[in-house]
mmCIF file of C-alpha atoms in Angstrom:
data_model
loop_
_atom_site.group_PDB
_atom_site.id
_atom_site.type_symbol
_atom_site.label_atom_id
_atom_site.label_comp_id
_atom_site.label_asym_id
_atom_site.label_seq_id
_atom_site.Cartn_x
_atom_site.Cartn_y
_atom_site.Cartn_z
ATOM 1 C CA MET A 1 -33.767 7.569 -1.196
ATOM 2 C CA ASN A 2 -35.003 8.558 -4.643
ATOM 3 C CA ILE A 3 -37.253 11.607 -4.422
ATOM 4 C CA LEU A 4 -39.420 13.272 -7.039
ATOM 5 C CA LEU A 5 -39.832 16.908 -6.011
ATOM 6 C CA LEU A 6 -42.807 18.482 -7.763
ATOM 7 C CA ASP A 7 -43.258 22.241 -8.013
ATOM 8 C CA LEU A 8 -46.884 22.674 -9.003
ATOM 9 C CA PHE A 9 -47.385 26.416 -8.485
ATOM 10 C CA GLY A 10 -43.992 28.146 -8.427
ATOM 11 C CA SER A 11 -43.090 27.441 -4.797
ATOM 12 C CA PHE A 12 -40.525 29.627 -3.039
ATOM 13 C CA LEU A 13 -39.177 26.566 -1.246
ATOM 14 C CA THR A 14 -38.332 24.254 -4.140
ATOM 15 C CA GLU A 15 -34.731 25.310 -4.769
ATOM 16 C CA ASP A 16 -33.746 25.139 -1.092
ATOM 17 C CA MET A 17 -35.559 21.840 -0.659
ATOM 18 C CA GLN A 18 -33.715 20.280 -3.582
ATOM 19 C CA TYR A 19 -30.368 21.576 -2.328
ATOM 20 C CA CYS A 20 -30.874 20.203 1.183
ATOM 21 C CA ILE A 21 -32.221 16.864 -0.028
ATOM 22 C CA LYS A 22 -29.120 16.322 -2.145
ATOM 23 C CA LYS A 23 -26.832 17.560 0.631
ATOM 24 C CA LEU A 24 -28.283 14.888 2.909
ATOM 25 C CA GLY A 25 -27.277 12.231 0.397
ATOM 26 C CA HIS A 26 -30.572 11.537 -1.354
ATOM 27 C CA ASN A 27 -31.230 11.499 -5.076
ATOM 28 C CA CYS A 28 -33.654 14.232 -6.096
ATOM 29 C CA LYS A 29 -35.301 15.074 -9.398
ATOM 30 C CA SER A 30 -37.071 18.432 -9.372
ATOM 31 C CA VAL A 31 -39.756 19.104 -11.982
ATOM 32 C CA GLN A 32 -42.168 22.002 -12.403
ATOM 33 C CA PHE A 33 -45.697 21.600 -13.746
ATOM 34 C CA ILE A 34 -48.074 24.483 -13.064
ATOM 35 C CA LEU A 35 -51.326 22.834 -12.015
ATOM 36 C CA ALA A 36 -54.229 25.262 -11.722
ATOM 37 C CA ASP A 37 -56.692 22.671 -10.423
ATOM 38 C CA LYS A 38 -55.421 20.648 -7.476
ATOM 39 C CA GLU A 39 -57.754 17.836 -8.472
ATOM 40 C CA GLY A 40 -55.680 17.399 -11.625
ATOM 41 C CA ASN A 41 -56.462 16.813 -15.279
ATOM 42 C CA ASP A 42 -55.582 14.404 -18.098
ATOM 43 C CA GLU A 43 -52.454 16.326 -19.014
ATOM 44 C CA PHE A 44 -51.141 16.127 -15.457
ATOM 45 C CA SER A 45 -51.969 12.416 -15.217
ATOM 46 C CA SER A 46 -49.958 11.764 -18.370
ATOM 47 C CA PHE A 47 -47.108 13.879 -17.041
ATOM 48 C CA MET A 48 -47.032 11.923 -13.756
ATOM 49 C CA LYS A 49 -47.243 8.566 -15.514
ATOM 50 C CA LYS A 50 -44.243 9.501 -17.614
ATOM 51 C CA GLU A 51 -42.201 10.747 -14.626
ATOM 52 C CA LEU A 52 -42.908 7.659 -12.525
ATOM 53 C CA SER A 53 -42.133 5.309 -15.409
ATOM 54 C CA GLU A 54 -38.748 6.939 -16.013
ATOM 55 C CA GLY A 55 -37.535 6.776 -12.417
ATOM 56 C CA SER A 56 -37.752 4.462 -9.438
ATOM 57 C CA PHE A 57 -38.997 6.897 -6.807
ATOM 58 C CA ASP A 58 -39.494 6.156 -3.124
ATOM 59 C CA ILE A 59 -41.133 9.503 -2.315
ATOM 60 C CA VAL A 60 -43.039 12.212 -4.158
ATOM 61 C CA LEU A 61 -42.761 15.578 -2.378
ATOM 62 C CA THR A 62 -44.719 18.806 -2.870
ATOM 63 C CA THR A 63 -45.272 22.035 -1.028
ATOM 64 C CA ASN A 64 -48.992 22.219 -0.241
ATOM 65 C CA TYR A 65 -51.339 19.279 -0.705
ATOM 66 C CA TYR A 66 -52.657 18.059 -4.061
ATOM 67 C CA PRO A 67 -55.389 15.404 -4.261
ATOM 68 C CA ALA A 68 -54.285 14.677 -7.845
ATOM 69 C CA VAL A 69 -50.821 13.678 -6.606
ATOM 70 C CA ALA A 70 -52.264 11.736 -3.679
ATOM 71 C CA ARG A 71 -54.407 9.583 -5.996
ATOM 72 C CA ILE A 72 -51.558 8.770 -8.352
ATOM 73 C CA CYS A 73 -49.169 7.926 -5.510
ATOM 74 C CA TYR A 74 -51.786 5.739 -3.832
ATOM 75 C CA VAL A 75 -52.390 3.741 -7.008
ATOM 76 C CA ASN A 76 -48.631 3.302 -7.494
ATOM 77 C CA ASN A 77 -47.925 2.623 -3.784
ATOM 78 C CA ILE A 78 -45.462 5.504 -3.507
ATOM 79 C CA VAL A 79 -45.214 7.643 -0.383
ATOM 80 C CA TYR A 80 -46.590 11.141 -0.944
ATOM 81 C CA CYS A 81 -45.227 13.857 1.360
ATOM 82 C CA ALA A 82 -46.947 17.245 1.277
ATOM 83 C CA TRP A 83 -45.591 20.153 3.324
ATOM 84 C CA VAL A 84 -48.444 22.643 3.681
ATOM 85 C CA TYR A 85 -47.249 26.215 4.123
ATOM 86 C CA ASP A 86 -50.558 27.998 3.575
ATOM 87 C CA SER A 87 -52.888 28.657 6.487
ATOM 88 C CA PRO A 88 -55.735 28.041 6.315
ATOM 89 C CA PRO A 89 -54.770 25.172 3.999
ATOM 90 C CA GLU A 90 -56.563 25.049 0.663
ATOM 91 C CA ILE A 91 -57.938 21.531 1.039
ATOM 92 C CA GLN A 92 -61.438 21.484 -0.369
ATOM 93 C CA SER A 93 -62.244 17.788 0.097
ATOM 94 C CA LEU A 94 -61.289 15.148 2.672
ATOM 95 C CA GLU A 95 -61.789 12.335 0.164
ATOM 96 C CA THR A 96 -58.099 11.570 -0.412
ATOM 97 C CA LEU A 97 -56.586 12.637 2.896
ATOM 98 C CA ASP A 98 -56.614 9.265 4.652
ATOM 99 C CA TYR A 99 -54.718 7.364 1.941
ATOM 100 C CA SER A 100 -52.121 5.101 3.548
ATOM 101 C CA THR A 101 -49.421 6.523 1.264
ATOM 102 C CA ASN A 102 -49.971 10.109 2.453
ATOM 103 C CA ARG A 103 -47.711 11.970 4.903
ATOM 104 C CA ILE A 104 -49.108 15.487 5.295
ATOM 105 C CA PHE A 105 -47.120 18.114 7.213
ATOM 106 C CA PHE A 106 -48.695 21.350 8.475
ATOM 107 C CA PHE A 107 -46.558 24.326 9.509
ATOM 108 C CA CYS A 108 -49.425 25.703 11.600
ATOM 109 C CA ARG A 109 -50.186 23.710 14.753
ATOM 110 C CA TYR A 110 -53.838 24.798 14.720
ATOM 111 C CA ASP A 111 -54.309 23.256 11.272
ATOM 112 C CA TYR A 112 -52.442 20.087 12.245
ATOM 113 C CA GLU A 113 -54.587 19.650 15.361
ATOM 114 C CA SER A 114 -57.750 20.351 13.383
ATOM 115 C CA TYR A 115 -57.114 17.428 11.019
ATOM 116 C CA LYS A 116 -55.698 15.213 13.752
ATOM 117 C CA ASN A 117 -58.869 15.707 15.787
ATOM 118 C CA GLN A 118 -60.900 14.613 12.769
ATOM 119 C CA GLY A 119 -59.205 11.222 12.999
ATOM 120 C CA PHE A 120 -56.420 11.512 10.443
ATOM 121 C CA ASP A 121 -53.348 9.623 11.642
ATOM 122 C CA ASN A 122 -51.127 10.581 8.717
ATOM 123 C CA VAL A 123 -50.843 14.285 9.553
ATOM 124 C CA TYR A 124 -47.858 15.881 11.279
ATOM 125 C CA TYR A 125 -46.754 19.227 12.690
ATOM 126 C CA LEU A 126 -43.669 20.683 11.010
ATOM 127 C CA PRO A 127 -42.807 24.405 11.283
ATOM 128 C CA LEU A 128 -41.163 26.086 8.312
ATOM 129 C CA GLY A 129 -37.401 26.421 7.962
ATOM 130 C CA ALA A 130 -34.628 28.385 6.289
ATOM 131 C CA ASN A 131 -31.561 27.449 4.299
ATOM 132 C CA ILE A 132 -29.186 29.213 6.686
ATOM 133 C CA GLU A 133 -26.150 28.237 4.645
ATOM 134 C CA ARG A 134 -27.453 30.059 1.564
ATOM 135 C CA LEU A 135 -28.780 33.045 3.490
ATOM 136 C CA SER A 136 -25.481 33.555 5.323
ATOM 137 C CA SER A 137 -23.792 34.542 2.052
ATOM 138 C CA PHE A 138 -25.796 37.782 1.675
ATOM 139 C CA LYS A 139 -24.730 41.287 2.643
ATOM 140 C CA ALA A 140 -26.616 44.550 3.125
ATOM 141 C CA ILE A 141 -26.429 46.904 0.143
ATOM 142 C CA ASP A 142 -27.126 50.631 -0.248
ATOM 143 C CA LYS A 143 -29.852 50.074 -2.841
ATOM 144 C CA TYR A 144 -32.262 48.666 -0.254
ATOM 145 C CA GLN A 145 -31.307 50.693 2.820
ATOM 146 C CA CYS A 146 -34.233 52.188 4.721
ATOM 147 C CA ASP A 147 -35.624 52.449 8.244
ATOM 148 C CA VAL A 148 -38.713 50.260 7.810
ATOM 149 C CA SER A 149 -39.818 47.906 5.053
ATOM 150 C CA LEU A 150 -42.646 45.531 4.313
ATOM 151 C CA VAL A 151 -42.247 42.837 1.682
ATOM 152 C CA GLY A 152 -45.598 41.423 0.594
ATOM 153 C CA GLY A 153 -49.080 42.230 -0.601
ATOM 154 C CA LEU A 154 -51.602 44.446 1.123
ATOM 155 C CA TYR A 155 -54.492 41.961 0.824
ATOM 156 C CA HIS A 156 -57.938 43.305 0.011
ATOM 157 C CA SER A 157 -61.144 44.393 1.715
ATOM 158 C CA ASP A 158 -63.352 43.962 -1.350
ATOM 159 C CA SER A 159 -64.903 40.646 -0.332
ATOM 160 C CA PHE A 160 -65.530 41.796 3.245
ATOM 161 C CA LEU A 161 -67.022 45.127 2.228
ATOM 162 C CA GLY A 162 -69.223 43.477 -0.389
ATOM 163 C CA LEU A 163 -70.574 40.900 2.059
ATOM 164 C CA LYS A 164 -71.030 43.490 4.788
ATOM 165 C CA SER A 165 -72.885 45.950 2.541
ATOM 166 C CA ILE A 166 -75.847 43.607 2.036
ATOM 167 C CA MET A 167 -76.174 42.487 5.653
ATOM 168 C CA ALA A 168 -78.911 43.711 7.960
ATOM 169 C CA PRO A 169 -77.916 46.882 9.919
ATOM 170 C CA GLU A 170 -77.539 45.006 13.205
ATOM 171 C CA GLN A 171 -75.386 42.368 11.501
ATOM 172 C CA GLN A 172 -73.169 45.086 10.053
ATOM 173 C CA GLN A 173 -72.775 46.659 13.486
ATOM 174 C CA PHE A 174 -71.883 43.322 15.070
ATOM 175 C CA LEU A 175 -69.358 42.578 12.343
ATOM 176 C CA GLU A 176 -67.724 45.994 12.659
ATOM 177 C CA ALA A 177 -67.511 45.608 16.447
ATOM 178 C CA MET A 178 -65.795 42.246 15.903
ATOM 179 C CA VAL A 179 -63.261 43.847 13.594
ATOM 180 C CA GLN A 180 -62.499 46.751 15.930
ATOM 181 C CA VAL A 181 -61.904 44.482 18.927
ATOM 182 C CA GLN A 182 -59.786 42.042 16.941
ATOM 183 C CA LEU A 183 -57.625 44.898 15.621
ATOM 184 C CA LYS A 184 -56.491 45.491 19.207
ATOM 185 C CA HIS A 185 -55.294 41.909 19.612
ATOM 186 C CA ALA A 186 -52.982 39.722 17.534
ATOM 187 C CA GLY A 187 -54.265 36.484 16.081
ATOM 188 C CA SER A 188 -57.932 35.737 15.478
ATOM 189 C CA MET A 189 -59.300 34.545 18.824
ATOM 190 C CA VAL A 190 -61.987 37.230 18.900
ATOM 191 C CA LEU A 191 -63.228 36.216 15.471
ATOM 192 C CA ASP A 192 -63.158 32.527 16.326
ATOM 193 C CA SER A 193 -65.324 33.155 19.395
ATOM 194 C CA ALA A 194 -67.718 35.719 17.953
ATOM 195 C CA LEU A 195 -68.206 34.363 14.447
ATOM 196 C CA THR A 196 -70.603 31.555 15.288
ATOM 197 C CA GLU A 197 -72.435 29.207 12.931
ATOM 198 C CA ASP A 198 -75.667 30.781 14.150
ATOM 199 C CA PHE A 199 -74.523 34.249 13.071
ATOM 200 C CA VAL A 200 -73.449 32.933 9.658
ATOM 201 C CA GLU A 201 -76.828 31.232 9.212
ATOM 202 C CA GLN A 202 -78.629 34.479 10.085
ATOM 203 C CA VAL A 203 -76.545 36.344 7.511
ATOM 204 C CA CYS A 204 -77.296 33.747 4.835
ATOM 205 C CA ARG A 205 -81.023 33.869 5.615
ATOM 206 C CA HIS A 206 -80.975 37.653 5.291
ATOM 207 C CA TYR A 207 -79.222 37.364 1.923
ATOM 208 C CA LYS A 208 -81.756 34.778 0.807
ATOM 209 C CA ASP A 209 -84.656 37.004 1.815
ATOM 210 C CA GLN A 210 -83.332 39.637 -0.563
ATOM 211 C CA SER A 211 -82.732 37.274 -3.490
ATOM 212 C CA GLU A 212 -83.005 33.563 -4.149
ATOM 213 C CA MET A 213 -79.762 33.890 -6.124
ATOM 214 C CA ALA A 214 -77.891 35.588 -3.282
ATOM 215 C CA VAL A 215 -74.444 34.386 -2.248
ATOM 216 C CA GLN A 216 -74.393 31.951 0.685
ATOM 217 C CA PRO A 217 -70.959 32.152 2.339
ATOM 218 C CA ASN A 218 -69.983 29.474 4.823
ATOM 219 C CA LYS A 219 -68.195 30.239 8.080
ATOM 220 C CA ALA A 220 -64.721 29.625 6.671
ATOM 221 C CA GLN A 221 -65.331 31.988 3.730
ATOM 222 C CA LEU A 222 -66.717 34.747 5.931
ATOM 223 C CA PHE A 223 -63.854 34.247 8.405
ATOM 224 C CA TYR A 224 -61.240 34.604 5.670
ATOM 225 C CA SER A 225 -62.835 37.723 4.205
ATOM 226 C CA ILE A 226 -62.789 39.384 7.639
ATOM 227 C CA CYS A 227 -59.184 38.320 8.239
ATOM 228 C CA ALA A 228 -58.066 39.690 4.870
ATOM 229 C CA HIS A 229 -59.812 42.987 5.658
ATOM 230 C CA ILE A 230 -58.136 43.288 9.065
ATOM 231 C CA THR A 231 -54.739 42.427 7.605
ATOM 232 C CA HIS A 232 -55.286 45.022 4.874
ATOM 233 C CA MET A 233 -56.151 47.716 7.405
ATOM 234 C CA GLU A 234 -53.223 46.788 9.643
ATOM 235 C CA ARG A 235 -50.656 46.870 6.852
ATOM 236 C CA LEU A 236 -51.849 50.209 5.531
ATOM 237 C CA ALA A 237 -51.847 51.714 9.031
ATOM 238 C CA LEU A 238 -48.363 50.454 9.879
ATOM 239 C CA LEU A 239 -46.851 51.855 6.694
ATOM 240 C CA ARG A 240 -48.665 55.196 6.885
ATOM 241 C CA LEU A 241 -47.861 55.786 10.553
ATOM 242 C CA SER A 242 -44.226 54.745 10.159
ATOM 243 C CA ALA A 243 -43.696 57.127 7.243
ATOM 244 C CA GLY A 244 -45.782 59.804 8.928
ATOM 245 C CA ASN A 245 -43.389 59.682 11.890
ATOM 246 C CA GLY A 246 -40.554 60.621 9.561
ATOM 247 C CA TYR A 247 -39.003 57.200 8.984
ATOM 248 C CA SER A 248 -37.968 56.111 5.502
ATOM 249 C CA THR A 249 -40.565 53.431 4.835
ATOM 250 C CA ARG A 250 -40.795 51.097 1.863
ATOM 251 C CA LEU A 251 -43.344 48.630 0.505
ATOM 252 C CA TYR A 252 -42.232 45.929 -1.930
ATOM 253 C CA ALA A 253 -45.327 44.472 -3.609
ATOM 254 C CA SER A 254 -46.307 42.977 -6.939
ATOM 255 C CA SER A 255 -49.359 45.218 -7.273
ATOM 256 C CA VAL A 256 -50.946 48.148 -5.447
ATOM 257 C CA THR A 257 -54.308 49.670 -6.295
ATOM 258 C CA ASP A 258 -54.466 53.347 -7.192
ATOM 259 C CA GLN A 259 -56.430 54.057 -4.018
ATOM 260 C CA ASN A 260 -53.880 52.350 -1.777
ATOM 261 C CA ARG A 261 -51.009 53.977 -3.656
ATOM 262 C CA ASP A 262 -52.501 57.404 -2.963
ATOM 263 C CA LEU A 263 -53.066 56.580 0.701
ATOM 264 C CA LEU A 264 -49.463 55.445 1.147
ATOM 265 C CA THR A 265 -47.559 57.960 -0.955
ATOM 266 C CA SER A 266 -49.476 60.847 0.640
ATOM 267 C CA GLN A 267 -47.692 59.930 3.865
ATOM 268 C CA GLY A 268 -44.313 59.428 2.220
ATOM 269 C CA VAL A 269 -44.252 55.645 1.794
ATOM 270 C CA GLU A 270 -41.987 54.546 -1.074
ATOM 271 C CA ILE A 271 -43.660 51.876 -3.204
ATOM 272 C CA HIS A 272 -41.439 49.454 -5.098
ATOM 273 C CA GLY A 273 -42.153 46.416 -7.221
ATOM 274 C CA PRO A 274 -41.666 42.846 -6.002
ATOM 275 C CA VAL A 275 -38.233 41.499 -5.124
ATOM 276 C CA ASN A 276 -36.888 38.114 -6.177
ATOM 277 C CA TYR A 277 -37.276 35.631 -3.320
ATOM 278 C CA GLY A 278 -33.942 33.895 -3.634
ATOM 279 C CA ARG A 279 -31.626 36.794 -4.431
ATOM 280 C CA GLU A 280 -33.088 40.252 -3.707
ATOM 281 C CA MET A 281 -35.354 39.608 -0.745
ATOM 282 C CA PRO A 282 -32.538 38.574 1.644
ATOM 283 C CA GLN A 283 -30.712 41.799 0.750
ATOM 284 C CA VAL A 284 -33.822 43.813 1.581
ATOM 285 C CA PHE A 285 -34.047 42.078 4.959
ATOM 286 C CA LEU A 286 -30.412 42.834 5.772
ATOM 287 C CA SER A 287 -30.547 46.418 4.507
ATOM 288 C CA SER A 288 -33.753 47.431 6.308
ATOM 289 C CA LYS A 289 -33.317 48.485 9.912
ATOM 290 C CA ILE A 290 -36.764 47.033 10.709
ATOM 291 C CA ASN A 291 -38.625 44.392 8.681
ATOM 292 C CA LEU A 292 -42.365 44.333 9.322
ATOM 293 C CA ASN A 293 -44.354 41.123 9.323
ATOM 294 C CA PRO A 294 -48.080 41.773 9.874
ATOM 295 C CA THR A 295 -49.256 38.147 9.688
ATOM 296 C CA LEU A 296 -52.403 37.267 7.756
ATOM 297 C CA ARG A 297 -54.998 36.948 10.506
ATOM 298 C CA ALA A 298 -56.412 33.752 9.003
ATOM 299 C CA ASN A 299 -53.173 32.042 10.090
ATOM 300 C CA ARG A 300 -54.276 31.362 13.633
ATOM 301 C CA THR A 301 -51.089 30.158 15.348
ATOM 302 C CA GLY A 302 -48.348 29.314 12.821
ATOM 303 C CA ILE A 303 -44.930 30.944 12.367
ATOM 304 C CA PRO A 304 -45.024 32.443 8.840
ATOM 305 C CA LEU A 305 -42.331 31.931 6.245
ATOM 306 C CA ARG A 306 -41.424 35.631 6.480
ATOM 307 C CA VAL A 307 -40.295 35.150 10.096
ATOM 308 C CA VAL A 308 -37.787 32.417 9.308
ATOM 309 C CA ASP A 309 -36.663 34.216 6.138
ATOM 310 C CA VAL A 310 -35.816 37.440 7.997
ATOM 311 C CA LEU A 311 -34.223 35.779 11.014
ATOM 312 C CA GLY A 312 -32.442 33.242 8.829
ATOM 313 C CA VAL A 313 -30.543 35.987 7.007
ATOM 314 C CA GLY A 314 -29.907 37.976 10.199
ATOM 315 C CA GLY A 315 -32.313 40.871 9.709
ATOM 316 C CA PHE A 316 -34.291 42.614 12.432
ATOM 317 C CA LEU A 317 -37.915 41.501 12.539
ATOM 318 C CA LEU A 318 -40.984 43.131 14.064
ATOM 319 C CA THR A 319 -43.848 40.680 13.745
ATOM 320 C CA THR A 320 -47.403 40.156 14.861
ATOM 321 C CA HIS A 321 -47.416 37.937 17.898
ATOM 322 C CA GLN A 322 -48.311 34.343 17.023
ATOM 323 C CA ALA A 323 -48.931 31.677 19.676
ATOM 324 C CA GLU A 324 -46.274 29.309 18.321
ATOM 325 C CA LEU A 325 -43.542 31.934 18.620
ATOM 326 C CA ASP A 326 -43.707 31.407 22.380
ATOM 327 C CA ASP A 327 -42.769 27.749 21.882
ATOM 328 C CA PHE A 328 -39.464 28.578 20.191
ATOM 329 C CA PHE A 329 -38.304 32.070 21.158
ATOM 330 C CA PHE A 330 -37.342 33.868 24.349
ATOM 331 C CA GLU A 331 -38.425 37.489 24.698
ATOM 332 C CA ASP A 332 -34.929 38.791 23.935
ATOM 333 C CA GLU A 333 -34.778 36.873 20.624
ATOM 334 C CA ILE A 334 -37.714 38.359 18.737
ATOM 335 C CA ALA A 335 -39.780 41.566 18.730
ATOM 336 C CA THR A 336 -43.545 41.124 18.545
ATOM 337 C CA TYR A 337 -46.611 43.324 18.846
ATOM 338 C CA GLU A 338 -50.311 42.890 19.596
ATOM 339 C CA CYS A 339 -51.705 45.925 17.785
ATOM 340 C CA VAL A 340 -50.696 48.756 15.469
ATOM 341 C CA GLU A 341 -50.168 51.198 18.341
ATOM 342 C CA GLU A 342 -47.687 48.865 20.040
ATOM 343 C CA ALA A 343 -45.914 48.241 16.733
ATOM 344 C CA ILE A 344 -45.366 51.966 16.185
ATOM 345 C CA GLU A 345 -44.047 52.331 19.736
ATOM 346 C CA LYS A 346 -41.545 49.539 19.072
ATOM 347 C CA ILE A 347 -40.514 51.055 15.737
ATOM 348 C CA ASP A 348 -39.761 54.304 17.588
ATOM 349 C CA TYR A 349 -37.870 52.451 20.307
ATOM 350 C CA TYR A 350 -35.703 50.181 18.198
ATOM 351 C CA LEU A 351 -34.810 52.878 15.675
ATOM 352 C CA SER A 352 -33.487 55.006 18.545
ATOM 353 C CA HIS A 353 -31.742 52.086 20.303
ATOM 354 C CA GLU A 354 -29.482 50.654 17.632
ATOM 355 C CA SER A 355 -27.364 48.447 19.912
ATOM 356 C CA GLU A 356 -30.453 46.701 21.265
ATOM 357 C CA ARG A 357 -31.830 46.271 17.770
ATOM 358 C CA VAL A 358 -28.598 44.727 16.504
ATOM 359 C CA LEU A 359 -28.311 42.414 19.530
ATOM 360 C CA LEU A 360 -31.899 41.198 19.210
ATOM 361 C CA ALA A 361 -31.418 40.497 15.504
ATOM 362 C CA ALA A 362 -28.269 38.500 16.279
ATOM 363 C CA LYS A 363 -30.055 36.430 18.931
ATOM 364 C CA GLY A 364 -32.960 35.803 16.583
ATOM 365 C CA HIS A 365 -30.531 34.641 13.928
ATOM 366 C CA GLU A 366 -28.906 32.200 16.346
ATOM 367 C CA ARG A 367 -32.321 30.793 17.247
ATOM 368 C CA ALA A 368 -33.144 30.369 13.562
ATOM 369 C CA LYS A 369 -29.895 28.466 13.013
ATOM 370 C CA LYS A 370 -30.600 26.231 16.001
ATOM 371 C CA ASP A 371 -34.301 25.470 15.581
ATOM 372 C CA PHE A 372 -35.306 26.368 12.015
ATOM 373 C CA SER A 373 -32.712 24.644 9.863
ATOM 374 C CA PHE A 374 -34.043 23.491 6.506
ATOM 375 C CA GLU A 375 -31.850 20.404 6.737
ATOM 376 C CA ASP A 376 -33.509 19.414 10.004
ATOM 377 C CA ARG A 377 -36.926 19.847 8.399
ATOM 378 C CA ILE A 378 -35.977 17.610 5.462
ATOM 379 C CA LYS A 379 -34.597 15.003 7.881
ATOM 380 C CA ALA A 380 -37.932 15.034 9.737
ATOM 381 C CA ILE A 381 -39.872 14.538 6.500
ATOM 382 C CA MET A 382 -37.610 11.677 5.421
ATOM 383 C CA TYR A 383 -37.909 9.994 8.818
ATOM 384 C CA ILE A 384 -41.701 10.129 8.829
ATOM 385 C CA ALA A 385 -41.859 9.051 5.186
ATOM 386 C CA THR A 386 -39.856 5.880 5.800
ATOM 387 C CA LYS A 387 -40.566 4.786 9.379
ATOM 388 C CA SER A 388 -43.746 2.863 8.584
ATOM 389 C CA ARG A 389 -42.790 1.498 5.168
#
């Protein structure tokens, strides 16, 4: 098979995807074109026309879904495979989704089922994977050694707090009650049940009563703002409590606000800049006794990339419980938590029970090798891409 692998936003997965595609015996040309608007533009259309004219491609492959690519592939009768690793997926319009040339893969089962239930027959469920062969070459190093680390951003509460501040008092109270209950439970089931269309309509009417120009958020936008706020609070709490208990605790993030920096450093959290995904991040995972993964709450059921990255390299992972973890892991293969309090209890336990921590990490690594191989994921994509051609 001749495959055109497009990197349209600086995907973490591109290098491993290209390696595994070639290892499986396919021809693969990898090209990067940073496309700010997924709907495309004239420059991108010219770029695609040139690429397709210079090669005889059977498949165009991207991480995440791009209507601009879908249209071009449909016109040229080329299979377009999109592996969506964001949840919720950033798909603004359904206009192009049902093209016969599309094969759209969702890592989150909730998202897959959502589109499948809308009648799309060209969507598939495909969890994320790891290039175990590459990850197995890494070793722990002194530079990154610590008790607890978190690699990733803190998310923000700005949108949530702004929307909440102009709600009616009773709406604010209801929203805060939602947040407090959901903080005690992993996932977003409380939000999904409590955040009804009727409540969103009431909020929008209240905004409108104050100003004809007022913002009118839909349910999905309000849901995401709440989820980002909860994730922000959870990540700050985990880091502060871990460091406050005397454990060497590190955050690796591209940016941290002055306010958050003060909140974290006052408790002893070490704040470092971002680490390179392909080279430095695996070393962090191996060198940290515990790697935290507080999943973005907007991801309702899916196994995040951080899970397979940590387990793929053999690090110890403590992650928010996600429904799909139960489909792949036994209890003695992965450590999960439902709330911050339980997470801190498990940090205390596993840092004082090294043999159990090491054994669990080893079992998690074996599960990753067995069920989360990047090669197996590429094989699945290739099979689906060609079976109906």
